[in-house]
Amino acid sequence: MTYKILADSACDLPLSYYDDNDVILFPLKVNLENKEYEDLKTINPSAVYEAIRRGEVPKTSQVSPSLFKDVFTEMAQNGESGIYVAFSSQLSGTYQTAQMIYEQVLEEYPEFQLSIIDSKCASLGAGLAVQECVKQRQLGKDLEEAVKQARFVCEHMEHLFTVEDLEYLAKGGRVSKASAFVGGLLQIKPLLHVEDGKLVPLEKIRGKKKLLRRMLDVMEERGVSLDTQTIAISHADDLATATELKEAIMERFHPIDVYISSIGAAVGSHTGAGTIALFFQNSK
């Protein structure tokens, strides 16, 4: 018995991934210069980064409730079940809205089975969980097993990332203003991570080279069996640094693969250009 896999655009998988792996996409919305766009579908990340550099401040909003309603209702009418890996509930209302719409659909279709996972992850942290769902389905595993494995991936996901300007992240309410420290003139770079779905500053490091080395050191401290993992890196208009980090990871840890993808328009609207994010499994 097969099942549907659903994901929102905040997991930062490319549009081609959804098409190639039969994953249903829920795009978050981006409002830029008084126009509303659908992440991945009608706007690309480069447009957001160019606008930010011009001084524009893009806004984002969660997945349309009507889209959830349409997709869930169609699945229920067709007798289909599914699994939806949602953007962290601490960073967006998307998970809560999906859960609310699911409960509404259940009133009319009480047999409808949909597991909605609050990933407590962002970007490719959630993306790796979506890929795990696809893997489980390809292996012929049932929905219950796919949900179990996806939850495990989410619960053990480490996020390490740096942004060009932490103040920009604070303005969007994604980290507290009290936590925002600015060190541009001194080339001080913030290193952040995720705790219970929230973005939390971890350290301040001077210089890009030292920062990348420190990311690898923290990865070694927190990671488990890194040589058996697929590591992920997402970047905001900085493929060169992402590639440099990938090469260093391959040389030091010899993972199965290092997957690189661009940070999408929705997440990128809050991080700004120049963000580098690293994702791997921990031993907690």
Phi, psi and omega in degrees: 000122181270172182208162181272146173244131184235145180209154175258164189292347178290352177279354172059030167276146181291158181303324180299330180295318179299315181294315186287336187242015176054053176249133179279130183260131169250104181281133167288167183252146178235127177254117183226123179052047175066020174237141180259133182235160173259120180308136182076325186271312186237005175212144177249160186301324183300326179296323179292315183293322177297319179295319179298318179296333177278356180099001177288153178238094179293148176246155179233158174218161187289173178302142180298126176302325181293328177292316174305313183300315181297313183292313181297319181295317179297317177299315181297318180295328181272000180071027182265148173250171182192175178225129180240119176267111187258150173307146182311132179294344178278349184242348183202155175273006185301315181299313182298320180294316179300318180296319179296315180294320178302316180295326176295316181294324179300329180299325180269329182232078187296345179273353185295127182245112178221121177266117179255117184259122170281100189295335189056024182236164175228158176052223185289353169300313174288326180301320178294327177291322176297316179298325177295320177300315179299317179300314181298319179294320178295329179281356179085014180285150182281174184300318181301318180290320179298318178297315180301314182290321179295318178298320179299314179301314180297315183293336183250019184273126173262136173244126169234128181207161178227149178234157179291324185217103182294333178299325179294320178295323179292321180300327179277001178078013183273339166226156181290147180298329178295335181271350184279122176238142185244128180218031186303318183293333180263006183059034177274127183250135176278140170248125183239165172216188181239130175238119179050042175085357181254150177277127185226126175297140184249308183211164170245130185228137182269118175096140184295317182298315179297322180298313181296321177296320180293323177300319179292322179296316179295323177299318179293322180293320189259335185285162178226132178047053185299334180286352178254004186257159161261116180271151179234144175228129171244151184217152178252090177062038179214063181297327182298314179291322177300319179292320177299317179294319178301314181298320179293321178294316180300319182290323186272322189244344178053051179290169177301317180198159170237114185265127180246135176214156178283143171290130186286178184296323183291305179294319181296335177296335181260334181270331188078173180289156175090001179287139173233127182232140185236136186228133180200169182269138177257185185252008183296000000 
